Short mmCIF file of C-alpha atoms in Angstrom, two decimals:
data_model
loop_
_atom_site.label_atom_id
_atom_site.label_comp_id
_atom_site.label_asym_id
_atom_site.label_seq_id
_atom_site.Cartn_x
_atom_site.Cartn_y
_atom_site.Cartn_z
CA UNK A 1 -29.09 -8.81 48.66
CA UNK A 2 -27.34 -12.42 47.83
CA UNK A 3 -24.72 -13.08 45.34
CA UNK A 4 -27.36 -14.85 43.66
CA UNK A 5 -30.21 -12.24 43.05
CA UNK A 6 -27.40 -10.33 42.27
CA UNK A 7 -26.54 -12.17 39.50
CA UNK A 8 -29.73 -12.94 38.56
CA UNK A 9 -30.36 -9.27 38.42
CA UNK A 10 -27.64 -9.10 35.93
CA UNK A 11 -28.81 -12.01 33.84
CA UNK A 12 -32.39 -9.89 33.77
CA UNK A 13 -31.07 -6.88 32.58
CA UNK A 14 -29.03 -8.63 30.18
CA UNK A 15 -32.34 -9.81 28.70
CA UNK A 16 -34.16 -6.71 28.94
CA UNK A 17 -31.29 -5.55 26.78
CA UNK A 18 -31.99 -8.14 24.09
CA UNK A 19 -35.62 -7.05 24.19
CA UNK A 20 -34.68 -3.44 23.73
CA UNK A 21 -31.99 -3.92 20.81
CA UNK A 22 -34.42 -6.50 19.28
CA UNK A 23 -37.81 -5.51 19.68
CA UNK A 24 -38.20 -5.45 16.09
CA UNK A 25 -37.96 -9.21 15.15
CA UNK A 26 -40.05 -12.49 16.67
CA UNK A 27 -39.18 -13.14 19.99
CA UNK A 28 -40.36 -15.43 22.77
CA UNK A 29 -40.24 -15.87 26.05
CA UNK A 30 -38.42 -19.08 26.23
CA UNK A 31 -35.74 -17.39 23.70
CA UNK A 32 -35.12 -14.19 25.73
CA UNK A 33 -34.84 -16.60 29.09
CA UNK A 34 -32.40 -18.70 27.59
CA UNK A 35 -30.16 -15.24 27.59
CA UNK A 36 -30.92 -15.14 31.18
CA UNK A 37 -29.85 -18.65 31.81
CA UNK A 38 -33.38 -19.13 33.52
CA UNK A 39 -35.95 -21.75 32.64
CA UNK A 40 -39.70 -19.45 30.76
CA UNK A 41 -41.37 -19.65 33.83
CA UNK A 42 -38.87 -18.91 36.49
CA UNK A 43 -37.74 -15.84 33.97
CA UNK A 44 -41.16 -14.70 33.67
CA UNK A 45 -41.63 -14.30 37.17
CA UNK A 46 -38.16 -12.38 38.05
CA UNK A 47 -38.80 -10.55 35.48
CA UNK A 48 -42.27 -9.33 36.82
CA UNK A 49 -40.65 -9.02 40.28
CA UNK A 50 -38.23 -7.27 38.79
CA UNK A 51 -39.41 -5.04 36.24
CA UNK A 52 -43.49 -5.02 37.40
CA UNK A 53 -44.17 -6.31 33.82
CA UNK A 54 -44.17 -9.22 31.90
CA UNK A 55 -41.44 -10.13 29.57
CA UNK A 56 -44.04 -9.87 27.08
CA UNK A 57 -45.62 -6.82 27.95
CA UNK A 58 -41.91 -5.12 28.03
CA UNK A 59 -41.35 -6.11 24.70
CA UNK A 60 -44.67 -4.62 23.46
CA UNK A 61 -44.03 -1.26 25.51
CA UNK A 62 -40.65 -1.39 23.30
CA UNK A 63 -42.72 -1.55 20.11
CA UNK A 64 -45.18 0.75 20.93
CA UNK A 65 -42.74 3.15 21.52
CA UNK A 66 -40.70 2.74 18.33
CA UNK A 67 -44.22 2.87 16.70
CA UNK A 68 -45.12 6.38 18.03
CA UNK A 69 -41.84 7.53 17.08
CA UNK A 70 -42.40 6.26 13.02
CA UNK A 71 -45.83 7.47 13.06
CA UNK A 72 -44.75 11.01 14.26
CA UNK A 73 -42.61 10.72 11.27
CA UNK A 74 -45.53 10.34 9.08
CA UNK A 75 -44.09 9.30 6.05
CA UNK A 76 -44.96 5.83 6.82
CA UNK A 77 -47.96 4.02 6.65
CA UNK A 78 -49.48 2.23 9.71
CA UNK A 79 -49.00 -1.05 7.74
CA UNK A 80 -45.35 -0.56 7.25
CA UNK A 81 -44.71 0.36 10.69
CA UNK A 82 -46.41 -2.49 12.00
CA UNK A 83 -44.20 -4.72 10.70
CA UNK A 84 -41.22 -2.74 11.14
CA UNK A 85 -41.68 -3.06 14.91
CA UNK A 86 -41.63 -6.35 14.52
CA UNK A 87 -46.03 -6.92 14.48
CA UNK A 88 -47.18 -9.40 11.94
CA UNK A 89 -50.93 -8.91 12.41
CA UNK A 90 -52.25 -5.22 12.02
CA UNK A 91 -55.87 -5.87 13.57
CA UNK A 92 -53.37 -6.74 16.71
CA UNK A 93 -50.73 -4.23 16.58
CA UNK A 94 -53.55 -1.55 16.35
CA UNK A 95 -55.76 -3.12 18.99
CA UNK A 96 -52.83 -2.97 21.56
CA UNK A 97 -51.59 0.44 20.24
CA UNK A 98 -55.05 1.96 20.92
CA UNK A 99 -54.88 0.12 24.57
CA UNK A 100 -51.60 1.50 25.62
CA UNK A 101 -51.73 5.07 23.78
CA UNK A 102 -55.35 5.73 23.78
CA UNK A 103 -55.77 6.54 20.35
CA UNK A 104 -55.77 4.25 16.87
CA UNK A 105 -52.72 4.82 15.15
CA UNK A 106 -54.10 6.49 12.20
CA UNK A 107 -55.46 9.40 14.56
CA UNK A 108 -52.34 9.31 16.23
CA UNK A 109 -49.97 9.80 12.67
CA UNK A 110 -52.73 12.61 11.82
CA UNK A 111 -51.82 14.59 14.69
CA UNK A 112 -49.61 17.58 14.91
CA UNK A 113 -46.58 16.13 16.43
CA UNK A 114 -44.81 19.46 16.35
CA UNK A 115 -44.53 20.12 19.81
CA UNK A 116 -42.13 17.75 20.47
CA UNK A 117 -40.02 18.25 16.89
CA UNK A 118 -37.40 20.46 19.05
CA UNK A 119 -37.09 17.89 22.05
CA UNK A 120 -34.23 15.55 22.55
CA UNK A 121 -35.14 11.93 21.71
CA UNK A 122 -34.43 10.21 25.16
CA UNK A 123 -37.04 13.13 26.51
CA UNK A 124 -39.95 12.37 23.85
CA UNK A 125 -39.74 8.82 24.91
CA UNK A 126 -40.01 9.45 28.47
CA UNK A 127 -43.09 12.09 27.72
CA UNK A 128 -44.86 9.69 24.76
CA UNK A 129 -44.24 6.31 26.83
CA UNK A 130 -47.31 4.32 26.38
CA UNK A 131 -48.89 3.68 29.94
CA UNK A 132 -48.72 0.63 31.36
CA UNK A 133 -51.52 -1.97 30.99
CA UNK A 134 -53.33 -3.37 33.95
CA UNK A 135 -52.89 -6.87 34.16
CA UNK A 136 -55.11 -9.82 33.14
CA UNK A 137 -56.98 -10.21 36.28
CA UNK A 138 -57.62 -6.54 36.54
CA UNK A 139 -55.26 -5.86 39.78
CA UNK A 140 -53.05 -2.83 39.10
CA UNK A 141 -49.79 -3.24 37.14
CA UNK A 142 -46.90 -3.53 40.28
CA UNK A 143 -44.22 -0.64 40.55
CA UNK A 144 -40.84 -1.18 40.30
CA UNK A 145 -39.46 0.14 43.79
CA UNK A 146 -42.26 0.64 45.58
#
């Protein structure tokens, strides 16, 4: 590996990072590349290389996520959580939720979530993660690694 993809790694993850701290507020591509020091494009496709997902998917994986973890809550409605993970349209934060999880949010809040009420956090995300989406062409998502 160069000096440069090393660094570029670096810049990546530095991004990734953003995505993860700020899921919950309006980002774009072309402001989360800017952290990599990469031009949209260019970032968008090391970031694919490098993660097997789109900058964009990431950052809805990251909401997702936080959702499920609100909605197992339950005292929240789907509304509010929607736009506390940083969604501004319900029809689409529900459409993509049901995509990735399988279920509508509202069935999902319904159901007893008590099974995982004595599991560490970092372990219920790893055994909730929403799966990954195929991509827009219908190939299967690329693996990290493999």
């Amino acid at each position: 590996m160069t000096r440069q993809d090393l660094a570029d790694l670096a810049r990546l993850r530095r991004a990734r990072d953003l995505i993860d701290r700020e899921y919950a507020r309006a980002l774009d591509v072309a402001e989360i590349a800017r952290t990599a020091l990469m031009s949209p494009a260019h970032f968008a496709r090391r970031f694919r290389a490098a993660y097997g997902e789109t900058p964009y998917a990431y950052l809805m994986t990251r909401r997702i996520e936080r959702a499920k973890a609100l909605l197992r809550r339950g005292d929240l409605s789907v509304t509010e959580v929607c736009l506390a993970v940083g969604c501004s349209s319900l029809g689409s934060f529900s459409a993509r939720f049901t995509q990735l999880v399988g279920e509508t949010p509202t069935s999902y809040r319904a159901r007893n979530h008590d099974g995982l009420a004595a599991v560490p956090g970092c372990v219920a995300k790893q055994v909730t993660r929403p799966r990954r989406e195929p991509s827009r062409n219908g190939e299967a998502p690329a693996v990290a690694g493999a």
